[in-house]
Coordinates of C-alpha atoms in Angstrom, one line a residue:
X1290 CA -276.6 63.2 -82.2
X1291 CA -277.6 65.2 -85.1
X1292 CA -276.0 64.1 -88.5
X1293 CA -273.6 66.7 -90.2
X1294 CA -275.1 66.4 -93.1
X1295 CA -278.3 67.8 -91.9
X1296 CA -278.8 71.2 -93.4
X1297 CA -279.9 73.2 -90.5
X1298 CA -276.5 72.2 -88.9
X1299 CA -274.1 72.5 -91.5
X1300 CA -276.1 76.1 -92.4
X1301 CA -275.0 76.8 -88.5
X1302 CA -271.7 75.5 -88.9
X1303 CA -271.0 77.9 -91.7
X1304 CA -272.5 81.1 -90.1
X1305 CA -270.3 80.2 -87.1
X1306 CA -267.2 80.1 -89.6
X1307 CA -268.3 83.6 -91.2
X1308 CA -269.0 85.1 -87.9
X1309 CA -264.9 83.9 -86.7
X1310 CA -263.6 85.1 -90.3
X1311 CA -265.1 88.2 -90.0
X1312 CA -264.3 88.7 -86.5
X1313 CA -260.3 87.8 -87.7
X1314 CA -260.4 90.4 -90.0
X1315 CA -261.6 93.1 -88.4
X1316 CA -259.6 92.5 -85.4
X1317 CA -256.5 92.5 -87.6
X1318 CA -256.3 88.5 -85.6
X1319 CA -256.7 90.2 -82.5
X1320 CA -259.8 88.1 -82.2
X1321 CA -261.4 85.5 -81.9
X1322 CA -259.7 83.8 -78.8
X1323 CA -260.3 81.0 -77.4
X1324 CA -262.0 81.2 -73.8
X1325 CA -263.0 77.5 -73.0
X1326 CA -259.7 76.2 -70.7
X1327 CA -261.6 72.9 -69.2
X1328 CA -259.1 70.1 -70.8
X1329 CA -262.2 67.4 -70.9
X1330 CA -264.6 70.2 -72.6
X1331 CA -261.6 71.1 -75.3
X1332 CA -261.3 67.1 -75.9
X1333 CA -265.2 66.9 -77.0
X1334 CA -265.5 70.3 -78.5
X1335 CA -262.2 68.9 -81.0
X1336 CA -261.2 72.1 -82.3
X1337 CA -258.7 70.7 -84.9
X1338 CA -261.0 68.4 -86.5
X1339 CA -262.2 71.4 -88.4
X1340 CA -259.0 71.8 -89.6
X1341 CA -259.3 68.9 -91.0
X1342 CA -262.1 69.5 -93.7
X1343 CA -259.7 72.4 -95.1
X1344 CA -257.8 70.2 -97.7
X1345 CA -257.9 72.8 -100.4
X1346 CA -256.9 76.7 -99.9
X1347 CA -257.9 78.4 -103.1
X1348 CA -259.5 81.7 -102.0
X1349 CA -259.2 84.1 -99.4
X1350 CA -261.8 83.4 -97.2
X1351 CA -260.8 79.9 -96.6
X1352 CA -257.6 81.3 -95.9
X1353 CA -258.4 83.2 -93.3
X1354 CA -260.7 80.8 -92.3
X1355 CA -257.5 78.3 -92.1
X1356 CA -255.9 81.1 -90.2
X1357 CA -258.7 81.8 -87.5
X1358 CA -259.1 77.2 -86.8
X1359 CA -255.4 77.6 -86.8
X1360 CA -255.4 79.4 -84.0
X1361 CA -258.1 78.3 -82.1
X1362 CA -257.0 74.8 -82.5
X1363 CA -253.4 75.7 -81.4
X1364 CA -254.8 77.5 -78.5
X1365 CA -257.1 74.6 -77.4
X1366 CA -253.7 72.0 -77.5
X1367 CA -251.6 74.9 -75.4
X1368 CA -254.7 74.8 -72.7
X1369 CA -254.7 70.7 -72.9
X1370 CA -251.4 71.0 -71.8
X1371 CA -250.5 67.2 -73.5
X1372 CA -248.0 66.9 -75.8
X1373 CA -250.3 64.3 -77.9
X1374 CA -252.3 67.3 -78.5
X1375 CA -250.2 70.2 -79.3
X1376 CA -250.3 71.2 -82.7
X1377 CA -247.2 72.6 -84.8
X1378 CA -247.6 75.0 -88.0
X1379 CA -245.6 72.2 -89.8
X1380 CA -248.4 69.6 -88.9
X1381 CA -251.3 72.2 -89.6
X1382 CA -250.0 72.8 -92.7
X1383 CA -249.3 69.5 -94.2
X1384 CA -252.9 68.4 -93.6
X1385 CA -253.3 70.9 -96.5
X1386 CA -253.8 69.0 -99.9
X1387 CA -253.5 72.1 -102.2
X1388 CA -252.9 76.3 -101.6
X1389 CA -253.2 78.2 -104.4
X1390 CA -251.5 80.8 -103.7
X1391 CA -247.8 82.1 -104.0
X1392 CA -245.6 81.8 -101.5
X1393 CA -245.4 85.7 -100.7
X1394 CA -249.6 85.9 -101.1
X1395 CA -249.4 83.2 -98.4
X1396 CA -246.7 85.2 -96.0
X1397 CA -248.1 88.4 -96.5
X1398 CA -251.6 87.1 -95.4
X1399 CA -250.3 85.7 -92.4
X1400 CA -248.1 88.6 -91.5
X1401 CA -251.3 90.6 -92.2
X1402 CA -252.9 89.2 -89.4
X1403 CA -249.3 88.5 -87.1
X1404 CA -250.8 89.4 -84.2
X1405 CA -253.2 86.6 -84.0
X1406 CA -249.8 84.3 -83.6
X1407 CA -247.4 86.2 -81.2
X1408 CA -247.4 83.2 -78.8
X1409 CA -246.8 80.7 -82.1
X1410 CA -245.9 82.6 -84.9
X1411 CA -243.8 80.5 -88.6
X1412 CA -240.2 80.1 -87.5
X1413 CA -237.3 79.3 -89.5
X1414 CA -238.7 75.7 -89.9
X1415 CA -242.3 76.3 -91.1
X1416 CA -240.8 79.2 -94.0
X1417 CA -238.8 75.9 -94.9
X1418 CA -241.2 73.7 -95.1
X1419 CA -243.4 76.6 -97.1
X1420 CA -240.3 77.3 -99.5
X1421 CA -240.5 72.9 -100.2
X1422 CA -243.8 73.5 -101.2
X1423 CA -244.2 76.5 -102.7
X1424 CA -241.6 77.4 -104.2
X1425 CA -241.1 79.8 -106.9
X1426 CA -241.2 78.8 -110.4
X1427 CA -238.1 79.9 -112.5
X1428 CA -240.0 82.0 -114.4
X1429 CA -240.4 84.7 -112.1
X1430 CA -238.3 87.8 -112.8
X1431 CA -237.1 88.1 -109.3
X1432 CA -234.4 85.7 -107.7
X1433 CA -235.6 83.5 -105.4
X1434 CA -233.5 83.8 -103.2
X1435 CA -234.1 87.7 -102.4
X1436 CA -237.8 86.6 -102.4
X1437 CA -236.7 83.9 -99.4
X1438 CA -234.6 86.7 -97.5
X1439 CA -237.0 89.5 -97.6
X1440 CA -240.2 86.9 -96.5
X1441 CA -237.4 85.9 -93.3
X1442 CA -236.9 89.0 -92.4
X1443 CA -240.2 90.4 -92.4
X1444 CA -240.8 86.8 -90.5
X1445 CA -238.2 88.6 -88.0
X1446 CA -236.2 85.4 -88.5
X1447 CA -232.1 85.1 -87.9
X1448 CA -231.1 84.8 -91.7
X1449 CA -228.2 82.9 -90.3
X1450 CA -230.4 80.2 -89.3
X1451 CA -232.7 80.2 -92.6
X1452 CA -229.5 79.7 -94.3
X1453 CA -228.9 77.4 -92.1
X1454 CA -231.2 75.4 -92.6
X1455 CA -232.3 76.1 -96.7
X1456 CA -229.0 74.2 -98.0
X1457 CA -231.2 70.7 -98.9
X1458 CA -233.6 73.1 -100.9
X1459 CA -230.7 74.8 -102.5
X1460 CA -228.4 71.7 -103.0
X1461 CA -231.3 70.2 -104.9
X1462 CA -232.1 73.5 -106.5
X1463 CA -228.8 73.6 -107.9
X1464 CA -229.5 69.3 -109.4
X1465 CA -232.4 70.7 -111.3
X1466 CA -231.3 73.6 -112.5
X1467 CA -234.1 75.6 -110.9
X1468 CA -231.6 78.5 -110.5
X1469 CA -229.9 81.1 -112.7
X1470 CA -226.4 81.5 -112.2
X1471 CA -227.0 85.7 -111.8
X1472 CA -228.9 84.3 -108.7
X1473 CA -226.3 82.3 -107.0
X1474 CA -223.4 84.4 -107.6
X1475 CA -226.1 87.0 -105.6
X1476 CA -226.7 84.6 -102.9
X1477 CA -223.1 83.8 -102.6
X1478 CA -222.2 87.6 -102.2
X1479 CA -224.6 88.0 -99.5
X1480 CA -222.7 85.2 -97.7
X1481 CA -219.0 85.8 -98.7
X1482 CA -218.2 86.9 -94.9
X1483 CA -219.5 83.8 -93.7
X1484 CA -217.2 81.2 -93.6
X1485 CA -218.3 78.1 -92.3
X1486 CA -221.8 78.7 -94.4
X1487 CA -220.2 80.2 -97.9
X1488 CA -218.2 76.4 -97.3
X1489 CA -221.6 74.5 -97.3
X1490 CA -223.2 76.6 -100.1
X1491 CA -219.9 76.3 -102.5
X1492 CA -219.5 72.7 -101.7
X1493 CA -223.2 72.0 -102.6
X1494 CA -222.9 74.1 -105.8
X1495 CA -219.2 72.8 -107.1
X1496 CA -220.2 69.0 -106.3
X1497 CA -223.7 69.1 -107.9
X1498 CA -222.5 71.1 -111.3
X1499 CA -220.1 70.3 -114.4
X1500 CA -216.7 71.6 -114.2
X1501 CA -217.4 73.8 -116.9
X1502 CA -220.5 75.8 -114.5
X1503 CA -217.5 75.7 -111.8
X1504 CA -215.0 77.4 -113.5
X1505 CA -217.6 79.7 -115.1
X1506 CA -218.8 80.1 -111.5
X1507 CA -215.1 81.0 -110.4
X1508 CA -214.6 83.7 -113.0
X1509 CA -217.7 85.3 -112.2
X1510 CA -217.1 85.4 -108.7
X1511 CA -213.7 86.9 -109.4
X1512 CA -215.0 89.3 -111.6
X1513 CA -217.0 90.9 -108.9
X1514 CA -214.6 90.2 -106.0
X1515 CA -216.3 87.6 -104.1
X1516 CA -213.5 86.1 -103.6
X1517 CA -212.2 87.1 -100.4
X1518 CA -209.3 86.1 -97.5
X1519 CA -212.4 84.7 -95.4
X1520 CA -213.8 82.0 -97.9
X1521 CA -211.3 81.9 -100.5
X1522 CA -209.3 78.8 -98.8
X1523 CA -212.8 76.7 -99.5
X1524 CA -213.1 78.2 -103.4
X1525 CA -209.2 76.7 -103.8
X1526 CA -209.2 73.6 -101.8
X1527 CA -212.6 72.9 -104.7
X1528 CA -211.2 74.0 -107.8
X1529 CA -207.7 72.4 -106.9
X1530 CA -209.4 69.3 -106.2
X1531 CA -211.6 69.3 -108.8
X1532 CA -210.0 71.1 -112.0
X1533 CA -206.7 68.5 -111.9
X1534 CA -209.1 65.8 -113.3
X1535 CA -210.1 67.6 -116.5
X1536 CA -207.8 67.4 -119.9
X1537 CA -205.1 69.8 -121.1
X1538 CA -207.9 70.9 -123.6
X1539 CA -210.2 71.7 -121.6
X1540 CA -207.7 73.2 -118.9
X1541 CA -206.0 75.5 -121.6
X1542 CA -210.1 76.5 -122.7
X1543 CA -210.2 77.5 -119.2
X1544 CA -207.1 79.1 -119.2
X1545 CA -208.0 81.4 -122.7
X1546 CA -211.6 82.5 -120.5
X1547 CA -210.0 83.5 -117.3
X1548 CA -207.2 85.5 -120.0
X1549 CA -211.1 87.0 -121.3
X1550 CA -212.2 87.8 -118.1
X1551 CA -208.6 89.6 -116.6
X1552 CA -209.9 92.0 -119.0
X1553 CA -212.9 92.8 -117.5
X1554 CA -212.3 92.9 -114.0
X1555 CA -211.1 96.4 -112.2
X1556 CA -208.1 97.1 -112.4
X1557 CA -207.7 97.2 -107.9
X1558 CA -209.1 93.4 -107.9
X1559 CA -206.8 91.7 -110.8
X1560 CA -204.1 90.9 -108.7
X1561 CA -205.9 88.7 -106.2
X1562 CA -207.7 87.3 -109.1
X1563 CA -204.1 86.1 -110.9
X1564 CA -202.9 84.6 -107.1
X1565 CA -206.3 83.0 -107.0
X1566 CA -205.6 81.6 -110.9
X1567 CA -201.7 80.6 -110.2
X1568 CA -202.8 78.3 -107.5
X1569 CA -205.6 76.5 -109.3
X1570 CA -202.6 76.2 -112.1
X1571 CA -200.0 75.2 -109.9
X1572 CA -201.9 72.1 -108.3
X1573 CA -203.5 71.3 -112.4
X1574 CA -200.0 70.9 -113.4
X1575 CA -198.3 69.1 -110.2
X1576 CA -201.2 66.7 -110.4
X1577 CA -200.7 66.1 -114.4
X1578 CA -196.9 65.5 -113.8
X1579 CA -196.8 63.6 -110.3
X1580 CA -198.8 60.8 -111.6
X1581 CA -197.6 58.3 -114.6
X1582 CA -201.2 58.3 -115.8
X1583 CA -201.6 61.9 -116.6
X1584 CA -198.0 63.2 -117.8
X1585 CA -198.5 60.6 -120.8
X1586 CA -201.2 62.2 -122.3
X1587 CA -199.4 66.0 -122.2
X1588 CA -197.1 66.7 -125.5
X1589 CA -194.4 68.7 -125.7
X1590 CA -196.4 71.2 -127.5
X1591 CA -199.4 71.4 -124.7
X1592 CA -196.1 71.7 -121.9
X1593 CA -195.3 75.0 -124.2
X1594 CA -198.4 76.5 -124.2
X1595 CA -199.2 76.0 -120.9
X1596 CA -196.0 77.6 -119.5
X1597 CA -196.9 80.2 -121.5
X1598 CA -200.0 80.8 -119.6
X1599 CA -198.5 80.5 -116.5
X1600 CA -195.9 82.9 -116.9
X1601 CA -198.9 85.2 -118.7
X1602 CA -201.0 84.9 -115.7
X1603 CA -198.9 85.3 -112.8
X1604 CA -198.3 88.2 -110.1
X1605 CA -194.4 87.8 -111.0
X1606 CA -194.0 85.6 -113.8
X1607 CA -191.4 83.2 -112.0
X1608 CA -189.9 80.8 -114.0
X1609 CA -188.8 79.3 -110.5
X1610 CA -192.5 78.0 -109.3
X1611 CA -192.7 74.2 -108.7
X1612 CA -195.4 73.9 -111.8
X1613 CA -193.6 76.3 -114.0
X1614 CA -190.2 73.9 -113.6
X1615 CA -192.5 71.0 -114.0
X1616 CA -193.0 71.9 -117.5
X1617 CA -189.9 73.0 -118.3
X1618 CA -188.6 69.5 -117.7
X1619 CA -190.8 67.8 -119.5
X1620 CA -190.3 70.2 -122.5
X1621 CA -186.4 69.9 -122.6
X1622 CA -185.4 66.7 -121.0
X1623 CA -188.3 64.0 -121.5
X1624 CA -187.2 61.7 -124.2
X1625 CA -189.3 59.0 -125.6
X1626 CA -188.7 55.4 -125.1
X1627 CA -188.1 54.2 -128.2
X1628 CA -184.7 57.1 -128.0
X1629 CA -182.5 54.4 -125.8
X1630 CA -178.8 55.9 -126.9
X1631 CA -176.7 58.3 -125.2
X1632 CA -176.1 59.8 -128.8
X1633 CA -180.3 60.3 -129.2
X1634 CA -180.6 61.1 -126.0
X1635 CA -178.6 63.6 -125.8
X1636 CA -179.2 65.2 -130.2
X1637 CA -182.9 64.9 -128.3
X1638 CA -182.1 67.5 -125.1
X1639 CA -180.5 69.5 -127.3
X1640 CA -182.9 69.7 -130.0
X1641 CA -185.4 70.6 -127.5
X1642 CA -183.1 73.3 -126.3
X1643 CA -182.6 74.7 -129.5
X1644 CA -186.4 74.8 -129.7
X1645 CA -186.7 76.2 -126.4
X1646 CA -187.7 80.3 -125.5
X1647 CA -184.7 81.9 -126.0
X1648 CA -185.6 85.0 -123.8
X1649 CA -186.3 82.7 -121.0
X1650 CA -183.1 81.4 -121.9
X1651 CA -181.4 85.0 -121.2
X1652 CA -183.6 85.7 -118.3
X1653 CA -183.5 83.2 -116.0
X1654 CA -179.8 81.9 -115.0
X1655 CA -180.1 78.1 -115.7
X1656 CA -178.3 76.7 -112.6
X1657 CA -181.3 78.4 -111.0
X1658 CA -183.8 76.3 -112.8
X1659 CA -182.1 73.3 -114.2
X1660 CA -182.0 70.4 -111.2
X1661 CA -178.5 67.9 -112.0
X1662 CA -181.9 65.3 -111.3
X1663 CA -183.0 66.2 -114.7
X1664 CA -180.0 65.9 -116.6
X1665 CA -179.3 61.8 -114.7
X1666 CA -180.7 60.2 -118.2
X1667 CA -178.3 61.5 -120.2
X1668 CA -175.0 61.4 -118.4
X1669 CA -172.2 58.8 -119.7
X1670 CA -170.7 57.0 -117.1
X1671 CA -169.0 54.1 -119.2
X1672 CA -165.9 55.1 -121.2
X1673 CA -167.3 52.8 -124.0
X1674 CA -170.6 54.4 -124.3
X1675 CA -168.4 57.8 -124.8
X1676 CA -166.7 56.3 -127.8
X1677 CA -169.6 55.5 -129.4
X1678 CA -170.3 59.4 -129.3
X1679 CA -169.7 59.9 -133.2
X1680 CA -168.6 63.2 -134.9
X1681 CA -172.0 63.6 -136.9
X1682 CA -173.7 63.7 -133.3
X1683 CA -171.1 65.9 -131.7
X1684 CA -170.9 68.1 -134.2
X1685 CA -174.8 68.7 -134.1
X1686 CA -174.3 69.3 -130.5
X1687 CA -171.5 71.9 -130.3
X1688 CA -172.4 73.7 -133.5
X1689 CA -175.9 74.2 -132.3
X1690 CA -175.5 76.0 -128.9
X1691 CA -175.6 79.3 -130.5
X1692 CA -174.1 80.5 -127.0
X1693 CA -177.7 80.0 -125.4
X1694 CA -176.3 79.9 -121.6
X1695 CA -179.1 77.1 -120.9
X1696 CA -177.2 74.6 -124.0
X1697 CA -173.6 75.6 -122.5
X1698 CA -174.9 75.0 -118.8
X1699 CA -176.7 71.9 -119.4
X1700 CA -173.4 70.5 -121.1
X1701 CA -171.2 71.7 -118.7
X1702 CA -173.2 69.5 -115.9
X1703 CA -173.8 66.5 -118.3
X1704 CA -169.9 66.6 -118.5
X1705 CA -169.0 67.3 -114.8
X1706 CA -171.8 64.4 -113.5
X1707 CA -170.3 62.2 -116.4
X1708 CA -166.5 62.3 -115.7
X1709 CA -167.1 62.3 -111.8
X1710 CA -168.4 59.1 -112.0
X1711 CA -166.1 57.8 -114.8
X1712 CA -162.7 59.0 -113.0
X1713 CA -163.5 56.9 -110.0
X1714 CA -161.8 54.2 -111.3
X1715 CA -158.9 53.8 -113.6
X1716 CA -158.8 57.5 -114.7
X1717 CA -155.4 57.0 -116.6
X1718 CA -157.4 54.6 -118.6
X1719 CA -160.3 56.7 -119.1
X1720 CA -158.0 59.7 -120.2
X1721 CA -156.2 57.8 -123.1
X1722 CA -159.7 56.8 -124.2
X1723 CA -160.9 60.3 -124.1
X1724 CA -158.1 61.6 -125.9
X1725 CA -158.3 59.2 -128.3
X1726 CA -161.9 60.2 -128.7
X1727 CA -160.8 63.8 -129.8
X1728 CA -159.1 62.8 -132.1
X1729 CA -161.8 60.3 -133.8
X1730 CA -164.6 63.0 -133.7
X1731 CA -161.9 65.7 -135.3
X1732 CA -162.0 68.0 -132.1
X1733 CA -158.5 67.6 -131.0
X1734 CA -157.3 71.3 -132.7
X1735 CA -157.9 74.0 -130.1
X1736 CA -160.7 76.4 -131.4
X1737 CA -161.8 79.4 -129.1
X1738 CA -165.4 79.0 -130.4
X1739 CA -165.6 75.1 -129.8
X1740 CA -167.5 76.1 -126.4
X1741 CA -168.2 72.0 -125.9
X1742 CA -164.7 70.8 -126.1
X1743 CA -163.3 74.0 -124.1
X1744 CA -165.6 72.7 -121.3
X1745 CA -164.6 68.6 -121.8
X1746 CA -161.2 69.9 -121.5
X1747 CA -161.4 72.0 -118.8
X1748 CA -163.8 69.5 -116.5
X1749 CA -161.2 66.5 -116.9
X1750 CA -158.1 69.0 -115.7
X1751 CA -160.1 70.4 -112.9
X1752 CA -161.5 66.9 -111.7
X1753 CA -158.3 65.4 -112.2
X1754 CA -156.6 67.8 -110.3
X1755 CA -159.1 67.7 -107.4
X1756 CA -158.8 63.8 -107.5
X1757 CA -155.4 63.0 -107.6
X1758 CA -151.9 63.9 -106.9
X1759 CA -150.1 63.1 -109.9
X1760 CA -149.8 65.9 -112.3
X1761 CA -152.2 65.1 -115.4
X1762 CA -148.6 66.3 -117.8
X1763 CA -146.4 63.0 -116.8
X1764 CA -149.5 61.2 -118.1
X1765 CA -148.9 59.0 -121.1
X1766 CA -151.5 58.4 -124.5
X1767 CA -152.9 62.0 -123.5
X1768 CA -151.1 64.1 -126.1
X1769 CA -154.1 65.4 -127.4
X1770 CA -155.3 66.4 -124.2
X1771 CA -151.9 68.2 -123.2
X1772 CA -152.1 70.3 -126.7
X1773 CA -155.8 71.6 -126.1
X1774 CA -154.9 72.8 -122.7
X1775 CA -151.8 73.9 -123.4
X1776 CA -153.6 76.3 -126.1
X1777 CA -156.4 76.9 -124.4
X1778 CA -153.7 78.6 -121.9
X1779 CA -151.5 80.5 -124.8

């Protein structure tokens, strides 16, 4: 057998080569074919081990000359009929050390000769594997990923299926920042209607990036509208999962942006943007306050501000929503420990209520949003611990209502949940001590603008009328009492 390094051959060898390049190319790839169909004749020709001294593409002609062997080769393995000898493009193509050439040089040279591969032309698999290889640097002015749909569908591929099967290159894309965000949001758009694969992509994106890129990614994706019924339970079941776990700081930074971006977007999509917003809020909140390890950190003052956004950016602006009384709980009836007496307690509720939005006050009827739950830590259910209620405190009380229907309601329940527990047991008892209360704290003289003792007064006549028989005047050590209702009668 003549050696392949002998020059006569190897001058053959190439001619041969030239003669089925040129043949390719003037055929458009019509030609060469391969005529030889004798299985044993195909094994000792070995067609693909030509293939195999191709390990560098960096012209054209060897291109096309990797295109024409291609060919023959696959033809030769389809004629074997053996599955040890059939080639795939995959397996042709990673034999291939180096191609330098872009992705779409290499794609528009194969599609260039497309007819040469009707029977085996790339599928959604080999544009895969060419993307892994070759893919675009991030330099190019062009996004990718309209460079990837265009090449599929002048492949004639389903772009369902490239999508399909491109989420490893994008999930990975997305880890080394390979993409620009102007690129995704694209990408995503193209998908929005799709909603098990607008799931995948959003899922890779939102558990590969910062929450920061997320929320920058939601506002972006509001702006333009992206957003839609189809895939917007996928964007809220991320960002409520997600967003909870960052700190009032940063939530309240997001907040102010998506305030920036309201702004921008049309007028026709800013409502679905806000109920897109108030749900990401709502489950931030519930999650801050529902677990001991989060509600510590929020002050008073981050409770404020944060109701104030929520009332801001809201379809409605309910003071009734579940986060919305969240916060107003913890701004008017969370005390701190080291507060552990009735007297502090309650100067504490008040104070806060004093401190409290005043229009909300006026707006919003408080039996609507104040729960008798809230109000259990600072009811007085021992006629001893009453007593100890001194005129410096009540008087801050009373004279600091300033007839905010919120103070007078709150006071009103504190009273009613107080004496309902007290008068079930020796209520005589507890009257005397009551009366002789009023009279300690100097609120024993009927005054029409003493709102607080009116509604003391009032509560014990009506409970003890609803309680018991026995009329409240044939009482004893209640003279007090008797006065201040008679008056409050006159």
């Amino acid at each position: 057998m003549l050696n392949r390094g002998y020059e006569p051959l190897r001058q053959f060898r190439q001619n041969l080569f030239d003669l089925l390049v040129s043949r390719f190319e003037t055929t458009q790839g019509e030609q060469p074919n391969l005529l030889i169909k004798d299985k044993d004749l195909l094994l000792k020709i070995n067609i693909p081990q030509h293939l195999a001294s191709i390990t560098n593409i960096n012209d054209l002609n060897t291109l096309n000359k990797f295109f024409v062997i291609s060919k023959l080769s696959i033809q030769a393995g389809q004629f074997i009929n053996d599955n040890r000898y059939r080639l795939q493009w995959i397996d042709i193509l990673s034999k291939v050390k180096e191609i330098k050439f872009s992705l779409e040089q290499f794609i528009q040279e194969y599609l260039r000769y497309e007819k040469a591969f009707i029977e085996f032309p790339f599928d959604t698999s080999v544009l895969i594997y060419l993307i892994q290889r070759m893919h675009p640097s991030k330099k190019e002015k062009e996004s990718p990923f309209r460079i990837f749909l265009r090449l599929s569908n002048n492949l004639k591929l389903n772009s369902s299926m490239f999508f399909e099967q491109f989420q490893s290159i994008f999930s990975n894309g997305i880890k080394i920042q390979r993409y620009e965000m102007k690129d995704i949001i694209e990408l995503f758009a193209w998908i929005r209607l799709q909603d098990q694969l607008f799931d995948q992509y959003f899922s890779h994106y939102s558990f590969t990036v910062n929450t920061d890129d997320l929320w920058d990614m939601f506002l972006k994706l509001g702006k333009f509208n992206i957003i839609n019924s189809v895939n917007q339970k996928h964007v809220i079941s991320i960002l409520t999962e997600k967003i909870p776990l960052t700190s009032i700081e940063t939530f309240r930074r997001y907040t102010k942006l998506a305030k920036t971006y309201l702004i921008e977007i049309k007028p026709e999509f800013r409502s679905h943007f806000i109920e897109l917003f108030e749900k990401i809020f709502d489950a931030y909140i519930i999650k801050q306050f529902n677990y001991s390890q989060y509600s510590s950190r929020v002050s008073r003052t981050d409770c404020k501000d944060l109701l104030q956004d929520g009332l801001e950016m809201s379809l409605n602006n309910r003071l009734e929503r579940p986060s919305c009384l969240l916060l107003v709980r913890k701004i008017l009836c969370e005390v701190e420990n080291y507060q552990k007496t009735n007297a502090q307690k309650l100067k504490t509720v008040f104070g806060n209520l004093k401190d409290f939005d005043e229009k909300l006050c006026q707006k919003y009827a408080a039996e609507k949003i104040i729960d008798d739950e809230w109000l259990k830590d600072f009811l007085i259910t021992n006629p001893q611990i009453w007593l100890k209620l001194d005129q410096e405190t009540y008087r801050y009380l009373y004279a600091n209502h300033q007839n905010n229907p919120w103070t007078i309601y709150i006071w009103s329940r504190i009273v009613h949940l107080s004496l309902s527990k007290m008068l079930n047991n020796n209520y005589v008892d507890i009257l005397s001590k009551i009366n002789d209360w009023m009279k300690k704290v100097k609120c024993d003289i009927y005054n029409p603008t003493d709102i607080f003792t009116i509604t003391l007064v009032n509560k014990l006549f009506e409970l003890i009328l609803t309680k018991y028989s026995r009329p409240i005047i044939t009482l004893s050590n209640i003279d007090i009492i008797i006065n201040f209702i008679i008056c409050m009668r006159e």
